[in-house]
Every structure is written in C-alpha cells, then in structure tokens.
The first five atom37 places (N, CA, C, CB, O) and aatype in JSON, in Angstrom:
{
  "aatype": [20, 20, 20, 20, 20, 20, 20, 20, 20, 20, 20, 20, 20, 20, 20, 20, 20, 20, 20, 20, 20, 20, 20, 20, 20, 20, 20, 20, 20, 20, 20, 20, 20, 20, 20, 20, 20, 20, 20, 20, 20, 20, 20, 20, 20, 20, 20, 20, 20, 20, 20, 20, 20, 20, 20, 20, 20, 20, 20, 20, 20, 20, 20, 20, 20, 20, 20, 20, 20, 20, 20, 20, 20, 20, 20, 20, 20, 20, 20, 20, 20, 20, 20, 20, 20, 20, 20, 20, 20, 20, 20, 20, 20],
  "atom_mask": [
    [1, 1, 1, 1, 1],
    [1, 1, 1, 1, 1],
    [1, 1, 1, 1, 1],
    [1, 1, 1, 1, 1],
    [1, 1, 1, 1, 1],
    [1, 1, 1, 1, 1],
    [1, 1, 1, 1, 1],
    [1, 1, 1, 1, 1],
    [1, 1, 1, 1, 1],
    [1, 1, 1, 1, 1],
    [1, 1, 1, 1, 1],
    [1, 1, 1, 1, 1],
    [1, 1, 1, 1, 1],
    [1, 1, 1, 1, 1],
    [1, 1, 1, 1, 1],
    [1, 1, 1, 1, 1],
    [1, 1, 1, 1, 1],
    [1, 1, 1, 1, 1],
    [1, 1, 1, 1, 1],
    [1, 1, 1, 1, 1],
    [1, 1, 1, 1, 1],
    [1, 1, 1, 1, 1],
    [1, 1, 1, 1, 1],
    [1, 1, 1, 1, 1],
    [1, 1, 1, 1, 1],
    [1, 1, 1, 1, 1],
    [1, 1, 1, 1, 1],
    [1, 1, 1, 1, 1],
    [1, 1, 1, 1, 1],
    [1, 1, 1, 1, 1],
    [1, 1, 1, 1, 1],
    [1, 1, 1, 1, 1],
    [1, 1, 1, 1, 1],
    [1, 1, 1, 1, 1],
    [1, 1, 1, 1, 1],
    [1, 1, 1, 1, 1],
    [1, 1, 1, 1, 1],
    [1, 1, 1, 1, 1],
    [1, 1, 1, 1, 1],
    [1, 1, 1, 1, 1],
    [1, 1, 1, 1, 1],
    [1, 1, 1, 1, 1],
    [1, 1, 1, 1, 1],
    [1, 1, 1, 1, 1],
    [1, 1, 1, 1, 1],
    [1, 1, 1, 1, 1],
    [1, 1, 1, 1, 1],
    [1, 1, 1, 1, 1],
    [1, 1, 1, 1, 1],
    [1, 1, 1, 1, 1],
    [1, 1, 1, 1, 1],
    [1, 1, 1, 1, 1],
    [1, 1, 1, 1, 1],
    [1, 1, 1, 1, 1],
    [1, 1, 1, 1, 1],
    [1, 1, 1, 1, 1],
    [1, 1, 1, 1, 1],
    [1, 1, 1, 1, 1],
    [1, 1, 1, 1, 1],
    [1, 1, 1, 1, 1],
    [1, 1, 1, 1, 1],
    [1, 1, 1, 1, 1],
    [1, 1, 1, 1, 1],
    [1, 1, 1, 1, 1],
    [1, 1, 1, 1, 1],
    [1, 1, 1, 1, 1],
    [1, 1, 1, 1, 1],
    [1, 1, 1, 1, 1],
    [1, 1, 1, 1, 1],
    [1, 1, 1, 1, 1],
    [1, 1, 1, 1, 1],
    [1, 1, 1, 1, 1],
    [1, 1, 1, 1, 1],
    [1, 1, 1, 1, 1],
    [1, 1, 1, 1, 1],
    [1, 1, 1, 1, 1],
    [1, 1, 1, 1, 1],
    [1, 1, 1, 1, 1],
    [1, 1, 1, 1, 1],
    [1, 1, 1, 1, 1],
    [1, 1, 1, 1, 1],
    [1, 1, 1, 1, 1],
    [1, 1, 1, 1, 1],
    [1, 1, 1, 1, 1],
    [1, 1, 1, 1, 1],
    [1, 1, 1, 1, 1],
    [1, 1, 1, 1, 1],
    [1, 1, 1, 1, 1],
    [1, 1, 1, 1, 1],
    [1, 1, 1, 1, 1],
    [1, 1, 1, 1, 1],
    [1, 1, 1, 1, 1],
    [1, 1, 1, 1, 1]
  ],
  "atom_positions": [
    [[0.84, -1.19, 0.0], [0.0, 0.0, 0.0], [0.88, 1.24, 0.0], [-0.95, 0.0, 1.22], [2.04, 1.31, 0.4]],
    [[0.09, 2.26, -0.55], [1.51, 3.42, -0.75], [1.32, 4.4, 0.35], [1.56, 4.43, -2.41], [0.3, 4.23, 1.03]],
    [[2.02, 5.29, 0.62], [2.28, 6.08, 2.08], [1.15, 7.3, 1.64], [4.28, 6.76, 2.43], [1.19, 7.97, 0.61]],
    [[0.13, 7.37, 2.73], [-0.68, 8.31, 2.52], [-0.2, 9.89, 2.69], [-1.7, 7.97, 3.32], [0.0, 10.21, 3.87]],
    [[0.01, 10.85, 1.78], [0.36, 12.23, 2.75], [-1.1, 12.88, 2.8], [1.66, 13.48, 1.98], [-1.6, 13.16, 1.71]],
    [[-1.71, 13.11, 3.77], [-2.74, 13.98, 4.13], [-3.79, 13.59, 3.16], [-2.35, 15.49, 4.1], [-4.2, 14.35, 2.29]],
    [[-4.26, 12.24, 3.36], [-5.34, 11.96, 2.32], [-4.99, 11.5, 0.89], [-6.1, 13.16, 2.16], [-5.8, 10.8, 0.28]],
    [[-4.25, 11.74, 0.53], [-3.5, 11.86, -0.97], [-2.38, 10.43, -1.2], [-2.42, 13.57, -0.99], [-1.33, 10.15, -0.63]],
    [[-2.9, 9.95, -1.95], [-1.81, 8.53, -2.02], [-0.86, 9.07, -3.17], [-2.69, 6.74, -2.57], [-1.21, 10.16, -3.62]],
    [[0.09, 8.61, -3.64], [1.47, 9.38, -4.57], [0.62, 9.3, -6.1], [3.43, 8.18, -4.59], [0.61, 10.04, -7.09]],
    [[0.05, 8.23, -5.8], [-0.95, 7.94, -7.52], [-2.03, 8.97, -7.58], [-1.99, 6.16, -7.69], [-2.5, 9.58, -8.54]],
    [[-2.22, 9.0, -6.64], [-3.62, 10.32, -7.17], [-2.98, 11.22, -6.82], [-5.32, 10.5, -6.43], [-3.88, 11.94, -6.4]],
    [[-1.47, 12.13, -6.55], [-0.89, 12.97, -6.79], [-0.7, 13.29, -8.12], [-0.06, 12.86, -6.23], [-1.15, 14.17, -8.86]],
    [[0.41, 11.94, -8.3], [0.63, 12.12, -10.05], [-0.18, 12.32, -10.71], [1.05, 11.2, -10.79], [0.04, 13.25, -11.48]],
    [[-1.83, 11.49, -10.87], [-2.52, 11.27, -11.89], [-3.41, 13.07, -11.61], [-3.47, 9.52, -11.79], [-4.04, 13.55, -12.55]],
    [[-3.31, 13.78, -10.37], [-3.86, 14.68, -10.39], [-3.21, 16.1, -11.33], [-4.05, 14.73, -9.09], [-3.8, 17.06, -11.85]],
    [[-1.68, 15.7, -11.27], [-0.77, 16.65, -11.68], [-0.69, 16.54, -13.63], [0.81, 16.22, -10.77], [-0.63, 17.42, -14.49]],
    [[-0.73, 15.25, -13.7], [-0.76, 14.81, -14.92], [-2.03, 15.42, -15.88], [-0.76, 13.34, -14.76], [-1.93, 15.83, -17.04]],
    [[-3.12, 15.36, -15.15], [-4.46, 15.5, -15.63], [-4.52, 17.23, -16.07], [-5.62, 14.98, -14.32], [-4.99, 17.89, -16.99]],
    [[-3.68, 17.48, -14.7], [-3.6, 19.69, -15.17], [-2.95, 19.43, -15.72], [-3.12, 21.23, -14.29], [-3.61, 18.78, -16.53]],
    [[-1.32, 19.36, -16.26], [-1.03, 19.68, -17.53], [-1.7, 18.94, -18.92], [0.3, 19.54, -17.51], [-1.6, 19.28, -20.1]],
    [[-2.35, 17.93, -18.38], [-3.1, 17.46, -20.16], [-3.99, 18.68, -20.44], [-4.39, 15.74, -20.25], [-3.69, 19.4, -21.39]],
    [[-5.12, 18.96, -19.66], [-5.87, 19.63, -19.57], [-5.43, 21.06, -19.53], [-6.47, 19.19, -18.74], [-6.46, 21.72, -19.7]],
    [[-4.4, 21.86, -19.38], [-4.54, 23.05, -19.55], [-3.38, 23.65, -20.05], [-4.96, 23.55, -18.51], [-3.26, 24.87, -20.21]],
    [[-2.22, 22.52, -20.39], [-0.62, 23.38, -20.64], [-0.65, 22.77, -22.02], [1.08, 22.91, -19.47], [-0.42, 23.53, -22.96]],
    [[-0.91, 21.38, -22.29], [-1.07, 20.59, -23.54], [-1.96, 20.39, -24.22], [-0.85, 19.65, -23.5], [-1.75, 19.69, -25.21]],
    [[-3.25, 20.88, -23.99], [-4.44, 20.43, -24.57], [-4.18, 20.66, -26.3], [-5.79, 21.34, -23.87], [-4.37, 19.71, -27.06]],
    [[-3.81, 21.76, -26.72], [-3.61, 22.05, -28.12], [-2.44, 21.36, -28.98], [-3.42, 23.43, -28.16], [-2.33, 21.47, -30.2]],
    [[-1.15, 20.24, -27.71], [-0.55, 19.82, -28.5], [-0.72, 18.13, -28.44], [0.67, 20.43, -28.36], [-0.14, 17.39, -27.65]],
    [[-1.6, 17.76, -29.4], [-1.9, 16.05, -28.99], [-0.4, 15.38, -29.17], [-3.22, 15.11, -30.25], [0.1, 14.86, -28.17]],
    [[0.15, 15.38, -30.13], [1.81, 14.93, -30.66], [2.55, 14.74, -29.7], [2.65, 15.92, -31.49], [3.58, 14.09, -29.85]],
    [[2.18, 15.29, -28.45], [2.84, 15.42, -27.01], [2.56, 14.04, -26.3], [2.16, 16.74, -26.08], [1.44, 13.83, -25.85]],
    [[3.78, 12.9, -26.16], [3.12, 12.22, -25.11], [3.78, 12.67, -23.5], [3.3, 10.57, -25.46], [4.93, 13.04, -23.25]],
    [[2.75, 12.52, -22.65], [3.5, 12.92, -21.29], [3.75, 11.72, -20.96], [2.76, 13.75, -20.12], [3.05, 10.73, -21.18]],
    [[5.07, 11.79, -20.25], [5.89, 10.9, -19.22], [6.73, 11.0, -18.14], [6.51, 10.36, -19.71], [7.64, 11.82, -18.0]],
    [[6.42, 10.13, -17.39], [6.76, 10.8, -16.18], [8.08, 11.72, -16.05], [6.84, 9.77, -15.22], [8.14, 12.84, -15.56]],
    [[9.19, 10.9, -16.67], [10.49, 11.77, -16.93], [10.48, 12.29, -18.31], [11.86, 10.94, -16.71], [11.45, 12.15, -19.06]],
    [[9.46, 12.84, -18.62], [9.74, 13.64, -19.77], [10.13, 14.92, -19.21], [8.58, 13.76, -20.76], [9.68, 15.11, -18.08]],
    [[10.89, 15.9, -19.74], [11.2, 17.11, -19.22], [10.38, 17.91, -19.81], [12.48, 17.52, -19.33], [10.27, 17.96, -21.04]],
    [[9.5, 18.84, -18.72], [8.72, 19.64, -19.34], [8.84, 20.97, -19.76], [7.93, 19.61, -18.8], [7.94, 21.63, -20.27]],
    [[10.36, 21.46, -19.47], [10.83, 22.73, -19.62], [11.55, 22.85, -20.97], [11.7, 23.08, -18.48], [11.51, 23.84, -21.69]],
    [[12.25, 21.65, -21.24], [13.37, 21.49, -22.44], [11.99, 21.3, -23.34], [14.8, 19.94, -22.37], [12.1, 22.14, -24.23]],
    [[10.48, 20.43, -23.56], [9.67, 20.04, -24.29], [8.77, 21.08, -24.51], [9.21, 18.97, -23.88], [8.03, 20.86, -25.47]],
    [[8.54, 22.4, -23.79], [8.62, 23.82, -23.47], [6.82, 23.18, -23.64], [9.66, 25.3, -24.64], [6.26, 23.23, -24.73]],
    [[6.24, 22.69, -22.58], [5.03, 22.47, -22.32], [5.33, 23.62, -21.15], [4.5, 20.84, -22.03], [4.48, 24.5, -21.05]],
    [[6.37, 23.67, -20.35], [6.51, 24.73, -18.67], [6.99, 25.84, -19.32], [7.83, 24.19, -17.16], [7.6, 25.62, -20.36]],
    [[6.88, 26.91, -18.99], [7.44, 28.01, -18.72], [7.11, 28.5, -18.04], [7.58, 28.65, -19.31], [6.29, 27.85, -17.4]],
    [[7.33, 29.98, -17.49], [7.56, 30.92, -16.64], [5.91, 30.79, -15.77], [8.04, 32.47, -17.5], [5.47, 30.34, -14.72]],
    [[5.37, 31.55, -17.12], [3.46, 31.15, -16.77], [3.13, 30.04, -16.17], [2.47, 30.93, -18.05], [2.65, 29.9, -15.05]],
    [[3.52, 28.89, -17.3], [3.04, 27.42, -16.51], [3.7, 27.34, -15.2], [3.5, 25.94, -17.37], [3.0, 26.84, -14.32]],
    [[4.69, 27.67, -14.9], [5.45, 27.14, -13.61], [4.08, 28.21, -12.71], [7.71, 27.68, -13.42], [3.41, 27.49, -11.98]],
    [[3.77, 29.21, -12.7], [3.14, 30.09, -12.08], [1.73, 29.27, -11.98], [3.2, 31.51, -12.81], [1.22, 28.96, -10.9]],
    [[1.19, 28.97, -13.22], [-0.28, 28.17, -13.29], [-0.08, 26.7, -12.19], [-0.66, 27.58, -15.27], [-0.74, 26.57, -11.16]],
    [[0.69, 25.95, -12.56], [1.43, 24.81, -11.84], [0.92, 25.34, -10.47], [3.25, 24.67, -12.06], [0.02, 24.69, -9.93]],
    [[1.53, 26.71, -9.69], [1.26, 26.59, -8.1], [0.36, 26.93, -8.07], [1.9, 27.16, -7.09], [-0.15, 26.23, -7.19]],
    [[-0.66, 27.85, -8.55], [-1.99, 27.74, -8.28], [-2.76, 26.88, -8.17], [-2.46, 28.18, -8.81], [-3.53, 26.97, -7.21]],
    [[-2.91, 25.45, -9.29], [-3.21, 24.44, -8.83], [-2.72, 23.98, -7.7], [-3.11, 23.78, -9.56], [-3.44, 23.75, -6.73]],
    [[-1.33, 23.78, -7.71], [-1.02, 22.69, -6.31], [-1.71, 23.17, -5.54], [0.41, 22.51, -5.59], [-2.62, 22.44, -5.13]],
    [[-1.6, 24.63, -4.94], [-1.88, 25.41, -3.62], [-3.12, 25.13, -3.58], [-1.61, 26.95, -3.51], [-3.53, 24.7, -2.5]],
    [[-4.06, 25.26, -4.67], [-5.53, 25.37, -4.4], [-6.06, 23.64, -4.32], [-6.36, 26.37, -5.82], [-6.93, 23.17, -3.57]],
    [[-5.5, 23.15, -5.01], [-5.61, 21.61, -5.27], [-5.57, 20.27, -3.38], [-3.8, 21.34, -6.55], [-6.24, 19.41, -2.81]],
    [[-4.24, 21.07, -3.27], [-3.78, 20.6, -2.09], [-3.37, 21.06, -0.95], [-3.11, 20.11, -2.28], [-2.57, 20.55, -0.17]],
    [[-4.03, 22.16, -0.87], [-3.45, 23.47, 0.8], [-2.9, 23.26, 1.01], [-3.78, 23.85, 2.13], [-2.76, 22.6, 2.04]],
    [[-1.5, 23.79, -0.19], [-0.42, 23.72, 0.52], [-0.11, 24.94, -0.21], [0.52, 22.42, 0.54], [-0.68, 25.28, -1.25]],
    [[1.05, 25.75, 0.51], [1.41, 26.65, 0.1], [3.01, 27.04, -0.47], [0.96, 27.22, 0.92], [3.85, 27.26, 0.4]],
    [[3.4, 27.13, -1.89], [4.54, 27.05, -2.45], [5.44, 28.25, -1.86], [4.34, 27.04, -3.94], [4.82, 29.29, -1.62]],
    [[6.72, 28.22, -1.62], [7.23, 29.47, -0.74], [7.87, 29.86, -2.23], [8.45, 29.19, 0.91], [7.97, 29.13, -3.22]],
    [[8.19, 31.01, -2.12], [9.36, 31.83, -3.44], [10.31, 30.73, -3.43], [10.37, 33.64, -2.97], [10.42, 30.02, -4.43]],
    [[11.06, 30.5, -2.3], [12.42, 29.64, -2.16], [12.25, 28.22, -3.26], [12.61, 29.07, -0.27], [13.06, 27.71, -4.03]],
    [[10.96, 27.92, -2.96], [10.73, 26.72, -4.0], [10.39, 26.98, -5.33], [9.7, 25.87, -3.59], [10.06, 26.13, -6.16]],
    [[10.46, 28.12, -5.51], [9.97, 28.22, -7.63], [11.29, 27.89, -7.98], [9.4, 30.19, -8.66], [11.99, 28.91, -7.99]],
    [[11.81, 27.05, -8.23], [13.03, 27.04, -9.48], [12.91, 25.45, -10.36], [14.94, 27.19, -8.57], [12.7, 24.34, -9.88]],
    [[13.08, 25.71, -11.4], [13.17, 25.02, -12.57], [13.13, 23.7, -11.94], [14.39, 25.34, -13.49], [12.04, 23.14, -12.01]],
    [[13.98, 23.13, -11.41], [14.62, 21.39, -10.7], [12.92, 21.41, -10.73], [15.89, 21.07, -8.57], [12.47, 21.11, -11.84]],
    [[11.99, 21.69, -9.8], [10.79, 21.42, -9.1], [9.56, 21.39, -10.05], [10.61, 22.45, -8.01], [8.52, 20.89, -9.62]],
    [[9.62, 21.9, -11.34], [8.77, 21.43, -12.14], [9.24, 21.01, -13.84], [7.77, 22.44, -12.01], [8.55, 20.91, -14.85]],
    [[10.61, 20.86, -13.65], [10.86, 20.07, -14.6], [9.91, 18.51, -15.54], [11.94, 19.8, -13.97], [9.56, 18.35, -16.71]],
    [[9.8, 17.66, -14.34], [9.35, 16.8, -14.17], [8.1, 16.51, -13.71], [9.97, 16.45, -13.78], [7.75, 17.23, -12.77]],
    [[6.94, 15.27, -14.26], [5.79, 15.15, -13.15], [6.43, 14.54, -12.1], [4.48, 14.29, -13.55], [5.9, 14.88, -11.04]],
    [[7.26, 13.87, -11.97], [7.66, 13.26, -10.94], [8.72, 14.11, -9.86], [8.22, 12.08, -11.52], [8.88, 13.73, -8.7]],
    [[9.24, 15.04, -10.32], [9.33, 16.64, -9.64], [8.37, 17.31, -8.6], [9.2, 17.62, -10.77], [8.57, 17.56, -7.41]],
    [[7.02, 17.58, -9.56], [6.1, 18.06, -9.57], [5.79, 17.46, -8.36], [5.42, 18.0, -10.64], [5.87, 18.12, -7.33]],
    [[5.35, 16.04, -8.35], [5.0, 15.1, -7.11], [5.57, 15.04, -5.94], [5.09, 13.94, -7.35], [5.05, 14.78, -4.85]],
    [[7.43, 15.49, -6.38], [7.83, 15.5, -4.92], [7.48, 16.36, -4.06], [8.99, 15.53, -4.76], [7.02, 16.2, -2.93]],
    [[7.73, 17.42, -4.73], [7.55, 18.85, -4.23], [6.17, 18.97, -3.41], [7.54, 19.91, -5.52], [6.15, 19.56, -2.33]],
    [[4.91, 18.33, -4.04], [3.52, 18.34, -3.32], [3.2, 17.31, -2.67], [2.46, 18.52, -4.11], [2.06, 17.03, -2.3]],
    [[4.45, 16.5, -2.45], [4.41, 15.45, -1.21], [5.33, 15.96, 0.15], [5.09, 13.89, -1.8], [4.91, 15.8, 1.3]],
    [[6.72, 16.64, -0.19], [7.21, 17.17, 0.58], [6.22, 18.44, 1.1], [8.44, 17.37, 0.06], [6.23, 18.71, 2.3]],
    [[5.46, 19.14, 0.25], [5.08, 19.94, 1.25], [3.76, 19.55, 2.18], [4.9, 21.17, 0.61], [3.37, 20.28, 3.09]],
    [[3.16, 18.34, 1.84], [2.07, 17.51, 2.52], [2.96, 17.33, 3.96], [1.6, 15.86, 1.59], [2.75, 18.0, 4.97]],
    [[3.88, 16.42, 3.83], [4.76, 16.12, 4.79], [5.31, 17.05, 5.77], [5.66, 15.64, 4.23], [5.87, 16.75, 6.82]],
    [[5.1, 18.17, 5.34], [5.79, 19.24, 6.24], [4.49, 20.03, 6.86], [6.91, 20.35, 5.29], [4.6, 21.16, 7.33]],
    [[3.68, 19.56, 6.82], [2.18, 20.31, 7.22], [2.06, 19.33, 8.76], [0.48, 19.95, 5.7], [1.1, 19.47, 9.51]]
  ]
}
C-alpha cells in the first residue's frame, strides 16, 4: 500500500498533476506524449506562466502553500518533480 500524505496517495498525486497539464498546458498539442520523466521545460510544455499556473493548482488543489524559495526550474521540470515537491510539502504540514 503506498504512504498516505494527508489523504492523498502518490498515484492520485501524479494522476492529479498529470491531468492539469493534459488539460490546460497541452491540450492544443496532442503529438505530445506525457511521461513521467519527460522534461517539461526542455519540451517547453513549462514556462515561466506554466510554472506560475502549476502553483496555483497545487496550492488550491492541495493546501499547501509554495514558498518563493521553492519556484526554481529542478521542481517542475518533471511530473515526478512536480509530485515530490507536493508530497514534501504535505509532509511538512
């Protein structure tokens, strides 16, 4: 069984994180497959905006709150980035 953080199992993290960028960073590019280590900055699905759209979801998604210290590239490179980051901050609540 996988480690619960605050309600949230790591699979319905990912599949929650996965689902916002299908739905709102990729929707216009189907040719796109997402994977977990696909890089989403070099595949320029992330940028500046998306990284910005990105914490609004998490924050609103999962009350948690992203500090400045944590916006940098490493943290939403990846969905599996993406996941740590909104498990570490589950964990720290």
């Amino acid at each position: 069984m996988e480690d619960q953080e605050r309600g949230y199992t790591e699979k319905e993290i990912k599949r929650a994180i996965k689902k916002y960028i299908l739905d709102e960073l990729i929707y216009d590019k189907p040719e796109i497959t997402l994977e977990s280590n696909l890089n989403l900055i070099d595949a320029e699905i992330v940028d500046s905006l998306g990284i910005f759209l990105l914490i609004a979801f998490i924050e609103n998604s999962f009350q948690v709150k992203i500090e400045p210290d944590e916006v940098v590239l490493e943290n939403f490179e990846t969905i599996d980035a993406i996941k740590s980051l909104v498990i570490n901050k589950l964990r720290s609540l």
